[in-house]
């Protein structure tokens, strides 16, 4: 009764049910959370524009423009203002376009989670998970929020991102509420940023976004984006010009004063010299050059988020990229289903389809391909399952046929499967593995090559 009471209180507090939220409730909660996020980041464009004024060269031009305007030279002031506006707006526009392009790209490659909506499992983008959602977790899934485990079987979770512990943490269904559980015994909770190593589970999400444990850590660890090498060089060059200008202005003003020149005339001459020394067109030239490089990279489908990073890109020696979806299509096609004698085997195809249809663990394109083979598996009833995990590297299901005979069908990594087999079925019946193991290994290597 304690477990039932605690689960009931969790559903009441989160205004949810064991069947998850309705589509309407989920949409309203998502809208509310996005409204809060938009309030927090509504000035992002303004900050992007202000960032264009960080360069000492731009600040030097602003000072020169102010001096020209003060001295009544409005034409020079307008020219300097035009140069500043052109360089800053060009940089702002390019970086803003890149930010929007990056956001669109992230939407394409975003992760998805299985969630119960109106009691039906559906795939939704992970950033659309809201508190009160009931999600289904399988091996390999990333956990989209902090949540309370409702059901679990053989569940192990990698929490190294939070704890630093490399060994997976074993998790179990809820036996206590969060308020009564200490940090040391929260084995009935899962956290955003961690991922499932093995097992299956159902979880009710209690916190998302910045309210999660990972979100709180991220807020404490927020750091200023480091300068690129190009920004560092431009900053030092601008500081050198400012120091040189200051020294020259003070020196020339002091010399003119020493020779008893009129103070106002000496001061005006010194300021005019400062304006003349300032390289008005340099920021514009830099912005135009970097923007041109960004456009050329865009033609090669490369998004440049910060113009100043182009110089860093040019000095790169090694580029690492995940191949799946980048160099490969991420699609799987079945080449053949063969027996131990390397002959086509309908039985192997049937067993593979049964295993893929009955398993509820790690979602992958291999199972999707096997389920689409067209094999009739309606005569088999699932009894139990040992989900796939990344240590055992095998997935086993137990099924019964129409004659009530029970079968255990296992698939997985070749070495891990064959390691637990001591016999093999041939055209002469079931025989000891013996020398056949080496022949199977040779076939595996040949197919792999």
Coordinates of C-alpha atoms in Angstrom, one line a residue:
X1 CA 0.0 0.0 0.0
X2 CA 3.0 2.3 0.6
X3 CA 4.1 2.0 -3.0
X4 CA 0.6 2.6 -4.3
X5 CA 0.1 5.6 -2.0
X6 CA 3.3 7.2 -3.1
X7 CA 2.6 6.6 -6.8
X8 CA -0.8 8.0 -6.4
X9 CA 0.5 11.2 -4.7
X10 CA 3.1 11.6 -7.5
X11 CA 0.3 11.4 -10.2
X12 CA -1.8 13.9 -8.2
X13 CA 1.1 16.3 -7.8
X14 CA 2.1 16.1 -11.4
X15 CA -1.6 16.1 -12.6
X16 CA -1.0 13.0 -14.7
X17 CA -2.3 9.4 -15.0
X18 CA -0.6 6.0 -15.6
X19 CA -1.7 6.4 -19.2
X20 CA 0.2 9.6 -19.5
X21 CA -1.2 13.1 -20.5
X22 CA -3.7 13.8 -23.1
X23 CA -2.6 15.6 -26.2
X24 CA -4.3 18.8 -25.1
X25 CA -2.7 18.9 -21.7
X26 CA 0.7 18.2 -23.2
X27 CA 0.3 21.0 -25.7
X28 CA -0.7 23.5 -23.1
X29 CA 2.2 22.6 -20.8
X30 CA 4.6 22.8 -23.7
X31 CA 3.3 26.2 -24.7
X32 CA 3.6 27.5 -21.2
X33 CA 7.2 26.2 -20.9
X34 CA 8.2 27.8 -24.2
X35 CA 6.7 31.1 -23.2
X36 CA 8.9 31.2 -20.1
X37 CA 11.9 30.3 -22.2
X38 CA 11.1 33.1 -24.7
X39 CA 11.0 35.6 -21.9
X40 CA 14.4 34.4 -20.7
X41 CA 16.0 34.7 -24.1
X42 CA 13.9 37.5 -25.8
X43 CA 17.0 39.8 -26.0
X44 CA 19.2 37.3 -27.8
X45 CA 19.2 39.3 -31.0
X46 CA 20.1 42.5 -29.0
X47 CA 23.0 40.7 -27.3
X48 CA 24.2 39.4 -30.7
X49 CA 24.2 43.0 -32.0
X50 CA 26.0 44.4 -29.0
X51 CA 28.6 41.7 -29.4
X52 CA 29.7 43.3 -32.6
X53 CA 30.9 46.3 -30.6
X54 CA 33.4 44.3 -28.5
X55 CA 36.3 45.0 -30.8
X56 CA 38.7 47.8 -29.6
X57 CA 38.8 49.0 -33.2
X58 CA 35.1 49.7 -33.3
X59 CA 35.3 51.4 -29.9
X60 CA 38.2 53.5 -31.3
X61 CA 36.0 54.5 -34.3
X62 CA 33.2 55.5 -32.0
X63 CA 35.6 57.8 -30.1
X64 CA 36.8 59.2 -33.4
X65 CA 33.2 59.8 -34.5
X66 CA 32.4 61.6 -31.3
X67 CA 35.5 63.8 -31.6
X68 CA 34.7 64.7 -35.2
X69 CA 31.1 65.6 -34.2
X70 CA 32.4 67.6 -31.2
X71 CA 34.8 69.6 -33.5
X72 CA 32.0 70.3 -35.9
X73 CA 33.2 68.1 -38.7
X74 CA 29.9 66.4 -39.3
X75 CA 30.9 65.0 -42.7
X76 CA 33.7 63.0 -41.2
X77 CA 31.5 61.9 -38.3
X78 CA 28.8 60.7 -40.8
X79 CA 31.5 58.8 -42.8
X80 CA 32.8 57.1 -39.7
X81 CA 29.3 56.3 -38.5
X82 CA 28.5 54.7 -41.9
X83 CA 31.6 52.5 -41.7
X84 CA 30.7 51.4 -38.2
X85 CA 27.1 50.7 -39.1
X86 CA 28.1 48.7 -42.2
X87 CA 30.7 46.5 -40.4
X88 CA 28.6 45.8 -37.3
X89 CA 25.3 45.2 -39.2
X90 CA 27.0 42.9 -41.7
X91 CA 28.5 40.9 -38.9
X92 CA 25.2 40.8 -37.0
X93 CA 23.2 39.8 -40.0
X94 CA 25.6 36.9 -41.0
X95 CA 25.7 35.6 -37.4
X96 CA 22.0 35.9 -37.0
X97 CA 21.4 33.9 -40.2
X98 CA 23.8 31.3 -39.1
X99 CA 22.1 31.0 -35.7
X100 CA 18.7 30.4 -37.3
X101 CA 20.3 27.9 -39.8
X102 CA 21.9 26.1 -36.9
X103 CA 18.5 26.0 -35.0
X104 CA 16.9 24.5 -38.1
X105 CA 19.6 21.9 -38.4
X106 CA 19.3 20.9 -34.7
X107 CA 15.6 20.4 -35.3
X108 CA 16.4 17.9 -38.1
X109 CA 18.9 15.9 -36.0
X110 CA 17.1 16.2 -32.6
X111 CA 16.6 13.1 -30.5
X112 CA 13.2 11.5 -29.9
X113 CA 11.5 9.8 -27.0
X114 CA 8.7 7.4 -26.7
X115 CA 5.9 8.9 -24.6
X116 CA 2.3 7.9 -23.7
X117 CA -0.2 10.4 -25.1
X118 CA -3.8 9.4 -24.4
X119 CA -2.5 6.0 -23.4
X120 CA -0.9 5.4 -26.9
X121 CA 3.0 5.2 -27.3
X122 CA 4.1 7.9 -29.8
X123 CA 7.5 9.2 -30.8
X124 CA 8.0 12.9 -30.0
X125 CA 11.1 15.2 -30.0
X126 CA 12.8 15.1 -26.6
X127 CA 12.5 18.8 -26.2
X128 CA 8.7 18.5 -26.3
X129 CA 8.6 16.3 -23.2
X130 CA 6.8 18.1 -20.3
X131 CA 6.3 17.3 -16.6
X132 CA 3.6 14.7 -16.1
X133 CA 4.5 12.8 -19.3
X134 CA 4.9 9.0 -18.9
X135 CA 7.8 7.9 -21.1
X136 CA 8.9 4.4 -22.2
X137 CA 12.7 3.7 -21.9
X138 CA 14.7 1.1 -23.7
X139 CA 18.4 0.3 -23.9
X140 CA 20.3 3.1 -25.7
X141 CA 17.7 5.8 -24.9
X142 CA 18.7 9.2 -23.7
X143 CA 16.6 10.3 -20.7
X144 CA 14.8 13.6 -21.5
X145 CA 14.1 14.7 -17.9
X146 CA 14.2 13.9 -14.3
X147 CA 11.5 11.3 -13.4
X148 CA 10.2 8.7 -11.1
X149 CA 10.3 5.1 -12.2
X150 CA 6.9 3.4 -12.4
X151 CA 8.0 0.1 -13.8
X152 CA 11.4 -1.3 -14.5
X153 CA 13.0 -4.6 -15.6
X154 CA 16.8 -5.2 -15.6
X155 CA 17.3 -1.4 -15.7
X156 CA 20.8 -0.1 -15.6
X157 CA 21.5 3.6 -16.3
X158 CA 24.8 5.3 -17.1
X159 CA 24.9 8.3 -14.7
X160 CA 28.6 9.2 -15.2
X161 CA 27.7 12.7 -16.5
X162 CA 26.3 13.5 -13.1
X163 CA 28.3 11.3 -10.7
X164 CA 31.5 10.5 -12.5
X165 CA 30.9 6.8 -11.8
X166 CA 31.7 4.8 -14.9
X167 CA 29.8 1.7 -13.7
X168 CA 26.0 1.7 -14.6
X169 CA 23.6 2.3 -11.7
X170 CA 20.9 -0.3 -11.1
X171 CA 17.4 1.2 -11.0
X172 CA 14.1 -0.1 -9.7
X173 CA 10.5 0.9 -9.5
X174 CA 9.3 3.6 -7.1
X175 CA 9.2 2.6 -3.4
X176 CA 9.3 6.1 -2.0
X177 CA 8.5 9.7 -3.0
X178 CA 11.2 12.2 -3.9
X179 CA 10.5 14.2 -0.7
X180 CA 11.2 11.2 1.5
X181 CA 14.2 9.8 -0.4
X182 CA 17.7 10.9 0.2
X183 CA 20.2 11.6 -2.6
X184 CA 22.1 8.4 -1.7
X185 CA 19.1 6.1 -2.2
X186 CA 17.4 7.6 -5.2
X187 CA 17.6 4.3 -7.1
X188 CA 14.0 4.9 -8.1
X189 CA 14.8 8.1 -10.0
X190 CA 16.4 8.8 -13.4
X191 CA 17.9 12.0 -14.5
X192 CA 18.2 14.1 -17.7
X193 CA 21.5 13.7 -19.5
X194 CA 21.9 10.1 -18.5
X195 CA 21.1 7.1 -20.8
X196 CA 19.9 3.6 -20.5
X197 CA 22.5 0.8 -20.7
X198 CA 20.1 -2.1 -20.5
X199 CA 16.6 -3.0 -19.5
X200 CA 13.2 -1.4 -20.0
X201 CA 11.2 1.0 -17.9
X202 CA 8.3 3.4 -17.6
X203 CA 8.9 6.8 -16.0
X204 CA 6.8 9.7 -15.1
X205 CA 8.7 13.0 -15.8
X206 CA 8.8 15.4 -12.8
X207 CA 11.2 18.1 -14.1
X208 CA 12.5 19.2 -17.4
X209 CA 14.9 21.8 -18.8
X210 CA 16.7 24.1 -16.3
X211 CA 14.7 22.6 -13.3
X212 CA 16.5 19.2 -13.7
X213 CA 19.7 18.3 -11.8
X214 CA 21.7 18.6 -15.0
X215 CA 20.1 22.0 -15.7
X216 CA 21.1 23.2 -12.3
X217 CA 24.6 22.1 -12.8
X218 CA 24.7 23.7 -16.2
X219 CA 23.6 27.1 -14.7
X220 CA 26.5 26.9 -12.2
X221 CA 29.0 26.0 -14.9
X222 CA 28.0 28.6 -17.5
X223 CA 31.1 30.3 -18.8
X224 CA 31.9 33.0 -21.3
X225 CA 32.5 31.7 -24.8
X226 CA 36.3 31.8 -25.3
X227 CA 37.9 34.1 -27.8
X228 CA 39.0 32.8 -31.1
X229 CA 42.6 33.3 -32.2
X230 CA 41.3 35.9 -34.8
X231 CA 39.4 37.8 -32.1
X232 CA 42.5 37.8 -29.8
X233 CA 44.7 39.2 -32.6
X234 CA 42.2 41.9 -33.5
X235 CA 41.8 42.8 -29.9
X236 CA 45.5 43.2 -29.3
X237 CA 45.9 45.2 -32.5
X238 CA 43.1 47.5 -31.4
X239 CA 44.6 47.9 -27.9
X240 CA 48.0 48.8 -29.5
X241 CA 46.4 51.4 -31.7
X242 CA 44.5 52.9 -28.8
X243 CA 47.7 53.1 -26.7
X244 CA 49.6 54.6 -29.6
X245 CA 46.9 57.2 -30.3
X246 CA 46.7 58.1 -26.6
X247 CA 50.5 58.5 -26.3
X248 CA 50.7 60.6 -29.5
X249 CA 47.8 62.9 -28.5
X250 CA 49.3 63.6 -25.1
X251 CA 52.8 64.1 -26.5
X252 CA 51.7 66.5 -29.3
X253 CA 49.5 68.4 -26.9
X254 CA 52.3 68.7 -24.4
X255 CA 54.8 69.8 -27.1
X256 CA 52.4 72.5 -28.4
X257 CA 51.7 73.7 -24.9
X258 CA 55.5 73.9 -24.2
X259 CA 56.0 76.1 -27.2
X260 CA 53.2 78.3 -25.9
X261 CA 50.8 77.5 -28.7
X262 CA 47.1 78.3 -28.0
X263 CA 45.7 75.6 -25.8
X264 CA 42.4 75.2 -27.7
X265 CA 44.3 75.0 -31.0
X266 CA 46.8 72.5 -29.6
X267 CA 44.0 70.3 -28.2
X268 CA 42.1 70.5 -31.5
X269 CA 45.2 69.5 -33.5
X270 CA 45.9 66.6 -31.2
X271 CA 42.3 65.2 -31.5
X272 CA 42.4 65.7 -35.3
X273 CA 45.6 63.6 -35.4
X274 CA 43.8 60.9 -33.3
X275 CA 41.0 60.8 -35.8
X276 CA 43.5 60.5 -38.7
X277 CA 45.4 57.7 -37.2
X278 CA 42.3 55.6 -36.7
X279 CA 41.9 53.0 -39.5
X280 CA 38.2 53.7 -40.2
X281 CA 37.8 51.1 -43.0
X282 CA 39.6 48.2 -41.2
X283 CA 36.5 46.8 -39.3
X284 CA 34.5 47.0 -42.6
X285 CA 37.2 45.2 -44.5
X286 CA 37.4 42.5 -41.9
X287 CA 33.6 42.0 -41.8
X288 CA 33.3 41.9 -45.6
X289 CA 36.2 39.4 -45.9
X290 CA 34.8 37.1 -43.2
X291 CA 31.3 37.3 -44.6
X292 CA 32.6 36.4 -48.0
X293 CA 34.3 33.4 -46.5
X294 CA 31.1 32.4 -44.7
X295 CA 29.1 32.6 -48.0
X296 CA 31.6 30.3 -49.7
X297 CA 31.4 27.8 -46.9
X298 CA 27.6 28.0 -47.0
X299 CA 27.8 26.8 -50.6
X300 CA 29.5 23.7 -49.3
X301 CA 26.7 23.3 -46.7
X302 CA 28.8 24.5 -43.8
X303 CA 27.1 26.8 -41.2
X304 CA 29.4 29.5 -39.7
X305 CA 27.8 30.6 -36.4
X306 CA 30.6 33.1 -35.5
X307 CA 32.4 34.9 -38.3
X308 CA 35.6 35.1 -36.3
X309 CA 35.7 31.3 -36.1
X310 CA 36.6 31.1 -39.8
X311 CA 40.3 31.7 -39.1
X312 CA 40.3 28.9 -36.5
X313 CA 38.7 26.6 -39.1
X314 CA 41.5 27.4 -41.5
X315 CA 44.1 26.4 -38.9
X316 CA 42.4 23.0 -38.2
X317 CA 44.5 19.9 -38.7
X318 CA 42.0 17.1 -37.7
X319 CA 38.2 17.1 -38.0
X320 CA 36.2 14.3 -36.3
X321 CA 32.7 13.5 -37.4
X322 CA 30.2 10.8 -36.5
X323 CA 29.7 8.7 -39.7
X324 CA 26.0 7.6 -39.2
X325 CA 23.8 9.9 -41.1
X326 CA 26.8 11.9 -42.2
X327 CA 28.9 9.5 -44.3
X328 CA 26.3 6.8 -44.3
X329 CA 22.5 6.7 -44.8
X330 CA 21.7 5.0 -41.5
X331 CA 19.5 2.5 -43.4
X332 CA 19.7 -1.3 -43.1
X333 CA 18.9 -3.9 -45.8
X334 CA 18.9 -7.7 -45.3
X335 CA 21.5 -9.4 -47.4
X336 CA 20.8 -13.1 -46.6
X337 CA 19.5 -15.5 -43.9
X338 CA 21.6 -18.7 -43.9
X339 CA 22.0 -21.8 -41.8
X340 CA 25.2 -23.3 -40.4
X341 CA 26.1 -24.7 -43.8
X342 CA 25.8 -21.3 -45.4
X343 CA 22.6 -22.2 -47.2
X344 CA 19.5 -20.0 -47.4
X345 CA 17.2 -20.8 -44.4
X346 CA 13.6 -19.7 -44.1
X347 CA 13.7 -20.9 -40.5
X348 CA 16.5 -18.4 -39.6
X349 CA 14.4 -15.6 -41.2
X350 CA 11.4 -16.6 -39.2
X351 CA 13.3 -16.8 -35.9
X352 CA 14.8 -13.4 -36.6
X353 CA 11.4 -11.8 -37.3
X354 CA 9.9 -13.4 -34.2
X355 CA 12.7 -12.0 -32.0
X356 CA 12.5 -8.5 -33.6
X357 CA 8.7 -8.4 -33.3
X358 CA 8.6 -9.5 -29.7
X359 CA 11.4 -7.5 -28.3
X360 CA 10.6 -4.2 -26.5
X361 CA 14.1 -3.1 -25.7
X362 CA 16.8 -1.3 -27.7
X363 CA 15.3 0.3 -30.8
X364 CA 17.4 0.0 -33.9
X365 CA 17.1 -0.2 -37.7
X366 CA 18.0 -3.9 -37.8
X367 CA 14.8 -4.9 -35.9
X368 CA 12.8 -2.6 -38.2
X369 CA 14.2 -4.4 -41.2
X370 CA 13.5 -7.8 -39.7
X371 CA 9.9 -6.9 -38.8
X372 CA 9.3 -5.9 -42.5
X373 CA 10.4 -9.3 -43.9
X374 CA 6.7 -10.3 -44.2
X375 CA 7.1 -13.4 -42.0
X376 CA 3.9 -14.6 -40.3
X377 CA 4.6 -14.5 -36.6
X378 CA 1.0 -14.3 -35.4
X379 CA 1.1 -18.0 -34.2
X380 CA 3.7 -17.1 -31.5
X381 CA 3.0 -15.7 -28.1
X382 CA 5.6 -13.8 -26.1
X383 CA 6.2 -15.1 -22.6
X384 CA 9.3 -13.3 -21.4
X385 CA 12.3 -11.2 -22.5
X386 CA 15.8 -10.4 -21.5
X387 CA 16.4 -7.0 -23.1
X388 CA 19.6 -6.1 -25.0
X389 CA 22.3 -4.4 -23.1
X390 CA 25.8 -3.2 -24.1
X391 CA 27.6 -5.6 -21.8
X392 CA 25.8 -8.9 -22.6
X393 CA 25.2 -7.7 -26.2
X394 CA 22.4 -10.2 -26.7
X395 CA 18.6 -10.0 -26.8
X396 CA 16.6 -13.0 -25.9
X397 CA 12.8 -13.6 -26.1
X398 CA 10.8 -16.6 -24.9
X399 CA 7.8 -17.5 -27.0
X400 CA 5.3 -20.4 -27.3
X401 CA 3.8 -21.7 -30.5
X402 CA 0.3 -23.0 -31.2
X403 CA 1.3 -26.4 -29.9
X404 CA 2.3 -24.8 -26.6
X405 CA 6.0 -25.5 -27.2
X406 CA 8.3 -22.9 -25.8
X407 CA 11.3 -21.5 -27.6
X408 CA 14.0 -19.1 -26.5
X409 CA 15.3 -17.1 -29.5
X410 CA 18.5 -15.0 -29.1
X411 CA 20.2 -12.6 -31.4
X412 CA 23.1 -10.2 -30.9
X413 CA 26.8 -9.7 -31.5
X414 CA 28.2 -12.8 -33.2
X415 CA 31.0 -13.5 -30.7
X416 CA 28.7 -13.1 -27.7
X417 CA 26.0 -15.4 -29.2
X418 CA 28.3 -18.2 -30.3
X419 CA 30.2 -18.0 -27.0
X420 CA 27.1 -19.5 -25.1
X421 CA 26.3 -22.1 -27.7
X422 CA 27.5 -25.7 -27.3
X423 CA 25.5 -27.3 -30.2
X424 CA 24.4 -26.3 -33.7
X425 CA 21.6 -27.5 -36.0
X426 CA 22.7 -29.0 -39.3
X427 CA 21.0 -30.9 -42.1
X428 CA 21.9 -34.0 -40.1
X429 CA 20.2 -32.7 -36.9
X430 CA 21.6 -31.1 -33.8
X431 CA 25.2 -31.8 -33.2
X432 CA 28.0 -30.7 -30.9
X433 CA 29.6 -27.4 -31.9
X434 CA 33.1 -28.8 -32.2
X435 CA 34.9 -27.9 -35.4
X436 CA 31.8 -26.2 -36.8
X437 CA 32.6 -23.2 -34.6
X438 CA 35.7 -22.4 -36.8
X439 CA 33.6 -22.7 -40.0
X440 CA 31.0 -20.3 -38.6
X441 CA 33.7 -17.9 -37.6
X442 CA 35.1 -18.0 -41.2
X443 CA 31.6 -17.3 -42.6
X444 CA 31.1 -14.4 -40.3
X445 CA 34.5 -12.9 -41.3
X446 CA 33.7 -13.4 -45.0
X447 CA 30.3 -11.6 -44.7
X448 CA 31.8 -8.8 -42.6
X449 CA 34.4 -8.2 -45.3

